[in-house]
Coordinates of C-alpha atoms in Angstrom, one line a residue:
Chain A
X1 CA 20.0 12.8 -20.2
X2 CA 16.8 11.6 -22.0
X3 CA 15.9 13.4 -25.2
X4 CA 12.5 14.2 -26.8
X5 CA 13.3 11.6 -29.4
X6 CA 13.6 8.9 -26.7
X7 CA 10.5 10.1 -24.8
X8 CA 8.1 10.1 -27.7
X9 CA 8.3 6.4 -28.6
X10 CA 7.8 5.6 -24.9
X11 CA 4.5 7.5 -24.9
X12 CA 3.5 5.7 -28.1
X13 CA 4.3 2.3 -26.6
X14 CA 2.4 3.2 -23.5
X15 CA -0.6 4.5 -25.5
X16 CA -0.6 7.9 -23.8
X17 CA -1.2 11.1 -25.6
X18 CA 1.2 13.9 -24.4
X19 CA 1.0 17.6 -25.0
X20 CA 4.2 19.7 -25.5
X21 CA 3.9 21.0 -22.0
X22 CA 3.6 17.4 -20.7
X23 CA 6.7 16.4 -22.6
X24 CA 8.7 19.4 -21.3
X25 CA 7.9 18.7 -17.6
X26 CA 8.4 14.9 -18.1
X27 CA 11.9 15.5 -19.5
X28 CA 12.9 17.5 -16.5
X29 CA 11.5 15.0 -14.0
X30 CA 13.1 12.1 -15.9
X31 CA 16.4 13.7 -15.6
X32 CA 16.1 14.1 -11.9
X33 CA 14.8 10.5 -11.3
X34 CA 17.3 8.9 -13.7
X35 CA 20.1 11.0 -12.2
X36 CA 19.2 9.5 -8.8
X37 CA 18.8 5.8 -9.8
X38 CA 21.9 6.0 -12.0
X39 CA 24.0 5.8 -8.8
X40 CA 23.2 2.0 -9.1
X41 CA 25.8 1.9 -11.9
X42 CA 28.5 2.3 -9.2
X43 CA 27.5 -1.0 -7.4
X44 CA 29.9 -3.8 -7.8
X45 CA 27.2 -6.4 -8.7
X46 CA 28.2 -9.8 -7.3
X47 CA 25.0 -11.7 -8.1
X48 CA 22.9 -12.4 -11.1
X49 CA 19.4 -11.0 -11.5
X50 CA 17.3 -14.1 -10.7
X51 CA 13.9 -12.5 -9.8
X52 CA 12.6 -13.9 -6.6
X53 CA 11.0 -12.6 -3.4
X54 CA 11.4 -14.7 -0.3
X55 CA 10.2 -18.3 -0.7
X56 CA 8.0 -17.7 -3.7
X57 CA 7.7 -20.5 -6.2
X58 CA 6.1 -21.2 -9.5
X59 CA 2.5 -22.4 -9.4
X60 CA 1.0 -24.1 -12.4
X61 CA -2.7 -24.6 -13.2
X62 CA -4.7 -25.8 -16.1
X63 CA -5.5 -23.2 -18.7
X64 CA -9.2 -24.1 -18.6
X65 CA -12.3 -21.9 -18.9
X66 CA -14.6 -22.1 -15.9
X67 CA -18.4 -21.7 -16.2
X68 CA -19.5 -18.2 -15.4
X69 CA -23.0 -17.6 -14.1
X70 CA -25.3 -15.4 -16.2
X71 CA -25.4 -13.0 -13.2
X72 CA -21.6 -12.7 -13.2
X73 CA -21.5 -12.3 -16.9
X74 CA -24.1 -9.5 -16.8
X75 CA -22.2 -7.8 -13.9
X76 CA -19.0 -7.8 -16.0
X77 CA -20.6 -6.6 -19.2
X78 CA -22.4 -3.8 -17.3
X79 CA -19.0 -2.2 -16.7
X80 CA -18.1 -2.0 -20.3
X81 CA -18.4 1.5 -21.8
X82 CA -20.0 0.1 -25.0
X83 CA -21.8 -3.1 -25.4
X84 CA -24.0 -4.8 -27.9
X85 CA -26.1 -7.6 -26.4
X86 CA -23.7 -10.0 -24.7
X87 CA -20.6 -8.5 -26.4
X88 CA -18.3 -5.7 -25.6
X89 CA -18.3 -3.4 -28.6
X90 CA -15.2 -1.8 -30.1
X91 CA -14.6 0.2 -33.2
X92 CA -13.8 -1.5 -36.5
X93 CA -10.0 -2.3 -36.6
X94 CA -9.6 -3.5 -40.2
X95 CA -9.8 -0.7 -42.8
X96 CA -11.4 -1.5 -46.2
X97 CA -8.9 0.1 -48.6
Chain B
X1 CA -23.5 3.8 27.9
X2 CA -21.5 6.6 26.3
X3 CA -19.1 5.3 23.7
X4 CA -15.6 6.6 24.1
X5 CA -14.3 6.4 20.5
X6 CA -10.9 7.9 21.3
X7 CA -9.9 5.1 23.7
X8 CA -11.8 2.2 22.0
X9 CA -10.0 -0.9 20.8
X10 CA -11.4 -4.0 19.0
X11 CA -11.1 -6.1 22.1
X12 CA -12.9 -3.5 24.3
X13 CA -15.6 -2.9 21.7
X14 CA -16.1 -6.7 21.4
X15 CA -16.6 -7.0 25.2
X16 CA -19.1 -4.2 25.2
X17 CA -21.0 -5.7 22.3
X18 CA -21.1 -9.1 23.9
X19 CA -22.3 -7.7 27.3
X20 CA -24.9 -5.6 25.6
X21 CA -23.4 -2.2 26.8
X22 CA -24.1 -1.0 23.3
X23 CA -25.1 -2.5 20.0
X24 CA -23.2 -2.5 16.7
X25 CA -25.9 -0.1 15.4
X26 CA -25.1 2.3 18.2
X27 CA -21.4 1.9 17.7
X28 CA -21.7 2.4 13.9
X29 CA -23.9 5.5 14.5
X30 CA -21.2 6.9 16.8
X31 CA -18.6 6.5 14.0
X32 CA -20.9 7.9 11.3
X33 CA -21.5 11.0 13.5
X34 CA -17.8 11.5 14.0
X35 CA -17.2 11.0 10.2
X36 CA -20.0 13.5 9.5
X37 CA -18.3 16.0 11.8
X38 CA -14.7 15.6 10.5
X39 CA -14.6 14.2 7.0
X40 CA -15.3 17.5 5.2
X41 CA -12.0 18.8 6.7
X42 CA -9.9 15.6 6.7
X43 CA -11.3 13.9 3.5
X44 CA -10.3 10.4 4.7
X45 CA -13.4 8.9 3.1
X46 CA -14.3 9.1 -0.6
X47 CA -17.6 7.5 0.2
X48 CA -19.5 6.5 3.3
X49 CA -21.7 3.5 2.6
X50 CA -25.4 4.2 3.0
X51 CA -26.1 0.7 4.2
X52 CA -23.6 0.8 7.1
X53 CA -26.4 0.7 9.7
X54 CA -28.0 -2.3 7.9
X55 CA -24.7 -4.1 8.1
X56 CA -24.6 -3.3 11.8
X57 CA -28.1 -4.6 12.3
X58 CA -27.2 -7.9 10.7
X59 CA -24.1 -8.0 13.0
X60 CA -26.2 -7.4 16.1
X61 CA -28.4 -10.4 15.1
X62 CA -25.2 -12.5 14.8
X63 CA -24.0 -11.4 18.2
X64 CA -27.4 -12.0 19.8
X65 CA -27.5 -15.5 18.4
X66 CA -24.1 -16.2 20.1
X67 CA -22.3 -16.7 16.8
X68 CA -20.4 -13.5 17.0
X69 CA -16.6 -13.4 16.8
X70 CA -14.0 -10.8 17.8
X71 CA -14.7 -8.7 14.7
X72 CA -18.5 -9.1 14.5
X73 CA -20.1 -5.6 14.4
X74 CA -16.7 -3.8 14.3
X75 CA -16.8 -0.8 12.0
X76 CA -13.9 -0.5 9.5
X77 CA -12.7 1.4 6.5
X78 CA -11.4 0.0 3.2
X79 CA -8.9 1.6 0.8
X80 CA -10.4 2.5 -2.5
X81 CA -8.2 -0.1 -4.4
X82 CA -9.7 -3.2 -2.7
X83 CA -12.8 -4.7 -4.2
X84 CA -16.1 -5.0 -2.4
X85 CA -18.6 -6.6 -4.7
X86 CA -21.2 -4.2 -6.1
X87 CA -19.5 -1.1 -4.7
X88 CA -17.4 1.5 -6.5
X89 CA -13.7 1.0 -6.4
X90 CA -11.9 3.8 -8.1
X91 CA -8.3 3.7 -6.9
X92 CA -8.8 7.4 -6.5
X93 CA -8.5 7.7 -10.3
X94 CA -10.7 9.3 -12.9
X95 CA -10.2 6.3 -15.1
X96 CA -12.3 4.2 -12.7
X97 CA -14.6 6.9 -11.4
X98 CA -17.8 4.8 -11.9
X99 CA -16.4 1.3 -11.8
X100 CA -18.3 -1.1 -9.7
X101 CA -16.4 -4.1 -8.3
X102 CA -17.7 -7.3 -9.8
X103 CA -16.4 -9.6 -7.0
X104 CA -15.1 -9.5 -3.4
X105 CA -11.4 -9.5 -2.7
X106 CA -10.3 -12.5 -0.6
X107 CA -9.7 -10.2 2.5
X108 CA -13.2 -8.8 2.1
X109 CA -14.7 -12.2 1.9
X110 CA -12.9 -13.2 5.1
X111 CA -14.0 -10.0 6.9
X112 CA -17.6 -10.4 5.7
X113 CA -17.6 -13.9 7.2
X114 CA -16.8 -12.3 10.6
X115 CA -19.6 -9.8 10.2
X116 CA -17.6 -6.6 10.2
X117 CA -19.3 -3.3 9.3
X118 CA -17.8 -1.6 6.2
X119 CA -18.2 2.1 6.8
X120 CA -16.8 3.3 3.5
X121 CA -13.9 3.5 1.1
X122 CA -10.9 5.7 1.8
X123 CA -8.9 8.2 -0.1
X124 CA -5.4 7.3 -1.5
X125 CA -2.8 8.4 -4.0
X126 CA -4.1 7.4 -7.4
X127 CA -3.4 3.7 -8.0
X128 CA -1.4 3.8 -4.7
X129 CA 1.4 5.9 -6.3
X130 CA 2.6 8.5 -3.9
X131 CA 3.5 9.2 -0.3
X132 CA 1.1 12.0 0.7
X133 CA -2.4 11.2 -0.8
X134 CA -1.9 14.5 -2.8
X135 CA -2.0 12.4 -6.0
X136 CA -5.7 11.5 -5.5
X137 CA -8.0 12.6 -8.2
X138 CA -10.5 13.5 -5.4
X139 CA -8.5 15.9 -3.3
X140 CA -5.8 15.5 -0.6
X141 CA -6.4 13.8 2.7
X142 CA -5.5 16.1 5.6
X143 CA -3.7 14.9 8.8
X144 CA -6.1 14.8 11.8
X145 CA -3.2 16.1 14.0
X146 CA -2.7 19.2 11.8
X147 CA -5.0 20.0 8.9
X148 CA -2.3 21.9 7.1
X149 CA -0.3 18.8 6.8
X150 CA -0.5 15.5 4.8
X151 CA -1.7 12.3 6.3
X152 CA 1.0 10.4 4.3
X153 CA 0.4 7.9 1.6
X154 CA -0.6 6.2 -0.4
X155 CA -3.0 4.8 2.2
X156 CA -3.5 8.3 3.7
X157 CA -7.3 8.0 3.9
X158 CA -7.1 4.6 5.7
X159 CA -4.7 6.0 8.3
X160 CA -6.6 9.3 8.8
X161 CA -9.9 7.4 9.1
X162 CA -8.5 5.6 12.2
X163 CA -6.6 8.6 13.6
X164 CA -9.7 10.8 13.5
X165 CA -11.7 8.2 15.3
X166 CA -13.6 7.5 12.1
X167 CA -13.1 3.7 12.2
X168 CA -11.8 1.1 14.6
X169 CA -9.4 -0.4 12.0
X170 CA -8.8 -0.1 8.2
X171 CA -7.2 -1.9 5.4
X172 CA -4.6 -0.3 3.1
X173 CA -2.0 -1.6 0.6
X174 CA 1.8 -1.3 1.1
X175 CA 4.1 -1.4 -1.9
X176 CA 7.0 0.7 -0.6
X177 CA 5.7 1.9 2.8
X178 CA 2.2 3.0 1.8
X179 CA 0.7 1.7 5.1
X180 CA 3.6 2.1 7.5
X181 CA 4.5 5.7 6.5
X182 CA 0.9 7.1 6.9
X183 CA 0.5 5.1 10.1
X184 CA 3.7 6.9 11.3
X185 CA 2.5 10.3 10.2
X186 CA -1.0 9.8 11.8
X187 CA 0.2 8.2 15.1
X188 CA -1.2 4.8 14.7
X189 CA 0.0 1.2 14.0
X190 CA 0.5 -0.3 10.5
X191 CA 1.7 -3.7 9.6
X192 CA 3.2 -4.9 6.2
X193 CA 3.3 -8.6 6.6
X194 CA 5.7 -11.1 4.9
X195 CA 5.3 -11.2 1.2
X196 CA 2.6 -13.7 0.5
X197 CA 1.1 -13.8 4.0
X198 CA -2.1 -12.0 2.9
X199 CA -3.9 -12.7 -0.4
X200 CA -4.0 -9.9 -2.9
X201 CA -6.8 -11.3 -4.9
X202 CA -9.2 -8.4 -5.5
X203 CA -6.6 -5.7 -4.7
X204 CA -5.7 -3.6 -7.8
X205 CA -2.3 -4.6 -8.9
X206 CA 0.6 -2.2 -8.2
X207 CA 4.0 -3.8 -8.7
X208 CA 3.2 -7.4 -8.0
X209 CA 6.6 -8.4 -6.6
X210 CA 6.3 -5.7 -3.9
X211 CA 2.7 -5.1 -3.1
X212 CA 0.7 -6.4 -0.1
X213 CA -2.7 -5.7 1.6
X214 CA -2.0 -4.4 5.1
X215 CA -4.0 -3.6 8.3
X216 CA -4.0 -0.3 10.2
X217 CA -5.3 0.2 13.8
X218 CA -4.7 2.1 16.9
X219 CA -3.0 -0.7 18.8
X220 CA -0.7 -3.6 17.9
X221 CA -3.2 -6.0 19.4
X222 CA -5.9 -4.8 17.0
X223 CA -3.5 -5.1 14.1
X224 CA -2.8 -8.6 15.1
X225 CA -6.5 -9.5 15.4
X226 CA -7.2 -8.2 11.9
X227 CA -4.1 -9.8 10.5
X228 CA -5.1 -13.2 11.9
X229 CA -8.4 -13.1 10.1
X230 CA -7.2 -11.9 6.7
X231 CA -4.0 -13.8 6.4
X232 CA -3.5 -17.3 5.0
X233 CA -3.0 -19.3 1.8
X234 CA -5.4 -18.6 -1.1
X235 CA -5.6 -20.5 -4.4
X236 CA -6.5 -17.2 -6.1
X237 CA -3.1 -15.6 -5.2
X238 CA -0.4 -18.0 -6.1
X239 CA 2.3 -16.3 -4.1
X240 CA 0.5 -16.8 -0.8
X241 CA 2.5 -18.8 1.8
X242 CA 1.6 -21.1 4.7
X243 CA 2.6 -21.1 8.3
X244 CA 5.5 -23.5 7.7
X245 CA 6.9 -21.8 4.6
X246 CA 9.7 -20.2 6.7
X247 CA 11.6 -21.8 9.5
X248 CA 11.2 -20.3 13.0
X249 CA 14.3 -18.9 14.6
X250 CA 15.2 -16.8 17.7
X251 CA 18.7 -15.5 18.7
X252 CA 17.9 -13.7 22.0
X253 CA 17.7 -16.1 24.9
X254 CA 15.2 -14.1 27.0
X255 CA 14.2 -11.3 24.7
X256 CA 14.6 -10.8 21.0
X257 CA 17.8 -9.0 20.0
X258 CA 17.4 -5.6 18.2
X259 CA 19.8 -4.5 15.5
X260 CA 20.3 -0.9 14.5
X261 CA 22.0 0.1 11.2
X262 CA 23.5 3.2 12.6
X263 CA 25.5 3.9 9.4
X264 CA 22.2 4.4 7.6
X265 CA 20.8 6.8 10.2
X266 CA 23.5 9.5 10.1
X267 CA 22.3 11.4 7.0
X268 CA 21.2 15.0 7.4
X269 CA 17.9 14.3 5.7
X270 CA 16.5 12.9 9.0
X271 CA 14.5 15.2 11.2
X272 CA 16.2 15.8 14.6
X273 CA 13.2 15.2 16.8
X274 CA 12.5 12.0 14.9
X275 CA 16.0 10.7 15.6
X276 CA 15.6 11.7 19.3
X277 CA 12.4 9.8 19.5
X278 CA 14.1 6.8 17.8
X279 CA 17.1 6.9 20.2
X280 CA 14.8 7.2 23.2
X281 CA 12.9 4.1 21.9
X282 CA 16.1 2.1 21.8
X283 CA 17.0 3.2 25.3
X284 CA 13.5 2.2 26.4
X285 CA 14.0 -1.3 25.0
X286 CA 17.3 -1.6 26.7
X287 CA 15.7 -0.6 30.0
X288 CA 13.1 -3.4 29.4
X289 CA 16.0 -5.9 29.2
X290 CA 16.5 -6.0 25.4
X291 CA 19.9 -6.2 23.9
X292 CA 20.3 -3.5 21.2
X293 CA 23.3 -3.7 19.0
X294 CA 24.7 -2.1 15.9
X295 CA 24.5 -3.9 12.6
X296 CA 25.8 -3.3 9.1
X297 CA 23.6 -3.5 5.9
X298 CA 26.3 -2.7 3.3
X299 CA 23.9 -2.1 0.3
X300 CA 20.9 -0.6 2.0
X301 CA 21.5 2.9 0.6
X302 CA 20.7 1.4 -2.9
X303 CA 17.3 0.1 -1.8
X304 CA 15.3 3.2 -2.9
X305 CA 17.0 3.3 -6.3
X306 CA 16.2 -0.4 -6.8
X307 CA 12.6 0.4 -5.8
X308 CA 12.3 3.2 -8.3
X309 CA 13.3 0.9 -11.2
X310 CA 11.5 -2.3 -10.3
X311 CA 8.3 -0.6 -9.2
X312 CA 7.7 1.5 -12.4
X313 CA 8.7 -1.4 -14.5
X314 CA 6.0 -3.6 -13.0
X315 CA 3.5 -0.7 -13.0
X316 CA 3.9 -0.1 -16.8
X317 CA 2.5 -3.6 -17.4
X318 CA 0.0 -3.6 -14.5
X319 CA -1.7 -0.5 -15.9
X320 CA -1.8 -1.7 -19.5
X321 CA -5.3 -3.1 -18.8
X322 CA -6.9 0.3 -18.6
X323 CA -7.8 0.7 -22.2
X324 CA -11.4 2.2 -22.1
X325 CA -12.8 -1.0 -23.6
X326 CA -13.6 -3.5 -20.8
X327 CA -14.5 -1.1 -18.0
X328 CA -13.9 2.4 -16.7
X329 CA -13.6 5.7 -18.6
X330 CA -13.8 5.8 -22.4
X331 CA -12.9 8.8 -24.4
X332 CA -13.7 8.6 -28.1
X333 CA -11.0 9.2 -30.8
X334 CA -11.1 8.6 -34.5
X335 CA -10.2 4.9 -34.2
X336 CA -9.5 2.3 -31.6
X337 CA -5.9 3.3 -31.2
X338 CA -6.8 6.9 -30.7
X339 CA -9.4 5.8 -28.1
X340 CA -6.6 4.3 -26.1
X341 CA -4.4 7.4 -26.3
X342 CA -7.2 9.8 -25.3
X343 CA -8.7 7.6 -22.6
X344 CA -5.4 7.0 -20.9
X345 CA -4.3 10.7 -21.1
X346 CA -7.6 11.9 -19.6
X347 CA -8.0 9.1 -17.1
X348 CA -4.6 8.9 -15.5
X349 CA -3.0 11.6 -13.3
X350 CA 0.5 13.0 -13.7
X351 CA 2.3 10.7 -11.3
X352 CA 0.7 7.6 -12.9
X353 CA 1.7 8.7 -16.4
X354 CA 5.3 9.5 -15.2
X355 CA 5.7 6.1 -13.7
X356 CA 4.2 4.2 -16.7
X357 CA 6.7 6.0 -19.0
X358 CA 9.6 5.5 -16.6
X359 CA 8.8 1.8 -16.4
X360 CA 8.6 1.6 -20.2
X361 CA 12.0 3.3 -20.4
X362 CA 13.8 1.0 -18.0
X363 CA 12.4 -2.1 -19.7
X364 CA 13.1 -0.9 -23.2
X365 CA 15.8 -2.7 -25.3
X366 CA 19.2 -1.1 -24.8
X367 CA 18.4 -0.1 -21.2
X368 CA 17.0 -3.4 -19.8
X369 CA 20.4 -4.6 -18.6
X370 CA 21.6 -1.3 -17.2
X371 CA 18.4 -0.7 -15.2
X372 CA 16.0 -3.6 -14.7
X373 CA 18.5 -6.4 -14.6
X374 CA 21.0 -4.5 -12.5
X375 CA 18.2 -3.5 -10.0
X376 CA 17.1 -7.1 -9.6
X377 CA 20.7 -8.2 -8.9
X378 CA 21.1 -5.4 -6.3
X379 CA 17.7 -6.4 -4.9
X380 CA 19.2 -9.9 -4.2
X381 CA 22.3 -8.4 -2.6
X382 CA 20.2 -6.3 -0.2
X383 CA 18.1 -9.3 0.7
X384 CA 21.3 -11.3 1.4
X385 CA 22.5 -8.4 3.6
X386 CA 19.3 -8.6 5.7
X387 CA 19.4 -12.5 5.9
X388 CA 23.0 -12.2 7.1
X389 CA 22.1 -9.5 9.7
X390 CA 19.3 -11.8 11.0
X391 CA 22.0 -14.4 11.9
X392 CA 22.9 -12.0 14.8
X393 CA 19.7 -10.2 15.6
X394 CA 15.9 -10.9 15.7
X395 CA 14.7 -7.5 14.7
X396 CA 16.0 -4.5 12.8
X397 CA 14.9 -1.0 14.0
X398 CA 14.9 2.3 12.1
X399 CA 12.5 5.3 12.1
X400 CA 9.5 4.6 9.8
X401 CA 9.8 7.9 7.9
X402 CA 12.6 10.5 7.9
X403 CA 10.3 13.0 9.5
X404 CA 6.8 13.8 10.7
X405 CA 3.9 14.9 8.5
X406 CA 5.0 17.6 6.0
X407 CA 3.0 20.6 4.7
X408 CA 0.5 20.0 1.9
X409 CA 2.3 21.1 -1.3
X410 CA 5.7 21.1 0.3
X411 CA 7.1 18.2 -1.8
X412 CA 4.6 18.1 -4.6
X413 CA 6.9 19.6 -7.2
X414 CA 10.0 17.6 -6.4
X415 CA 9.5 13.8 -7.1
X416 CA 12.9 12.9 -5.5
X417 CA 12.2 14.5 -2.1
X418 CA 8.7 12.8 -2.1
X419 CA 10.3 9.5 -3.0
X420 CA 12.8 9.8 -0.1
X421 CA 9.8 9.5 2.3
X422 CA 10.1 5.8 1.6
X423 CA 13.8 5.5 2.3
X424 CA 13.3 3.3 5.4
X425 CA 10.2 1.4 4.4
X426 CA 11.0 0.1 0.9
X427 CA 13.5 -2.4 2.2
X428 CA 10.7 -4.6 3.7
X429 CA 9.0 -4.7 0.2
X430 CA 12.3 -5.3 -1.6
X431 CA 13.2 -8.2 0.7
X432 CA 9.7 -9.5 1.3
X433 CA 10.2 -9.3 5.1
X434 CA 7.5 -8.2 7.6
X435 CA 7.7 -4.8 9.2
X436 CA 5.5 -2.8 11.6
X437 CA 5.3 0.9 12.4
X438 CA 4.3 1.8 16.0
X439 CA 4.0 5.3 17.4
X440 CA 7.1 6.1 19.4
X441 CA 7.1 9.9 20.1
X442 CA 6.6 13.3 18.6
X443 CA 8.4 15.9 16.6
X444 CA 7.5 19.6 17.4
X445 CA 6.8 21.7 14.3
X446 CA 5.3 25.2 14.5
X447 CA 4.0 24.7 18.0
X448 CA 2.4 21.3 17.2
X449 CA 3.5 17.9 18.4
X450 CA 3.3 15.6 15.4
X451 CA 3.5 11.8 15.7
X452 CA 6.6 9.9 14.8
X453 CA 6.8 6.1 14.1
X454 CA 9.3 3.4 15.0
X455 CA 9.7 0.7 12.4
X456 CA 10.7 -2.9 13.3
X457 CA 11.5 -5.4 10.6
X458 CA 11.6 -9.2 11.3
X459 CA 12.7 -12.4 9.5
X460 CA 10.4 -13.7 6.8
X461 CA 7.3 -15.3 8.5
X462 CA 8.1 -13.9 12.0
X463 CA 5.2 -11.4 12.5
X464 CA 4.8 -13.0 16.0
X465 CA 8.0 -11.3 17.2
X466 CA 6.8 -7.9 15.8
X467 CA 3.5 -8.2 17.7
X468 CA 5.2 -9.4 20.9
X469 CA 7.8 -6.6 20.9
X470 CA 5.4 -3.9 19.7
X471 CA 2.9 -4.7 22.4
X472 CA 5.5 -4.6 25.1
X473 CA 6.7 -1.2 23.8
X474 CA 3.2 0.3 23.9
X475 CA 2.3 -1.4 27.2
X476 CA -0.5 -3.5 25.8

């Protein structure tokens, strides 16, 4: 039902490396899961898809930075795999040529 | 006095602590001894906290000073996806193996205020994805009633910890049945409250429109006690509700009316003994003066399909944050992009990868309408069916799971048969309604009597009826 050509871009979008063996087993599992959920296509849908669970409503707040204590900042930075001083370090993302 | 862990409840322990029959240090030690004896077999705990006795000492001080509450000095277990500041929280995943929580979840903050004792963090399916705790990166949790069998999932460790007398209560999370199903398989009580009743601030996100933190305990009364402490509005989780969000309603004049969707319980996928225990429970309610009547939920058979579209769709964005940059595992590639690909491939387990990809698929252009939009429309139809049913009844009863605990490995290679474990529980997450699982009998398998749970679902905001009817059933 789903082809290798469809699966590969999904892995790319999801930023997950897949081996050929991964792909083969995923294709099989996808067929079984999609075969199951495809039964939904039989439903005579009488409502629109307004997403809502119970009495949940939209809550707004200011998009404002709050002060973080030096201890909190240190605690957060300590979890980063690579850091330089008070920064999280990543590889260079702009190539020179 | 000798502490009888097998028959202890929060209320009883509290009385003993208050009277000075034993201290929280002694009680905590009794649990640590029991964990020490059983955890190498059961694997309920991923870590037992070294400072548990120090926490108990502090609780004893609080009790002595007269400032103790019902939960002061009570030992509990916390699922590995709920943050306790400074402690490891890994979601049973390799990607967070050495991650230390940088803040307390709201529920933890509230429990700390009561002076509970955190014994340790419990095993689970990786990122709460699974129904058997077999998807943990740190080994399966075994059912204390039969070590050959699973404890259920995803909160299998939290259920097994209570069932093996390794904690007085525990917290799990429930996105499609992840607290109620393991409670059923382990013979204890599990409550998934109304969507928004309990703050999720500090619980690792898994499908935000479905997910809730949920208590497990041996009795309905204990579940209610814990629920009353951890529930309530929280500015840090904007979907939390207040006591008057939903109107109160009751159909039954003397006792609540129970509805049974018989048309949904006739499939051959349901274990015979489980159905027998369920039918006996309905007869028991009738003999206690309850009216039990048949109801129709026309679209309920689509609930699990809706769940397996909405849930992975939300997961695919929830788990985008694990990139090997800000925290957790980092695997080096030749550039930043390759770092992502390698980190996520190495850090995530099979089921997690499967669901991320599935979610990406159902949200991708060309399929969005056919899957995600359609699923949300059917989700509304199912919710309307329930609301309509609640015009004639106060509770809806089904078994919690289609059968008792299954053998380890039995369903591991067949995603659909594993997913069917959630067939009765997902509806409460889809509709946002509260549901409880209480032990109602046993199913005999290979000479062993395995626990079976009864699930009761109530209107939005009506946990009160679940507690009332659950307590009467168990004679509390």
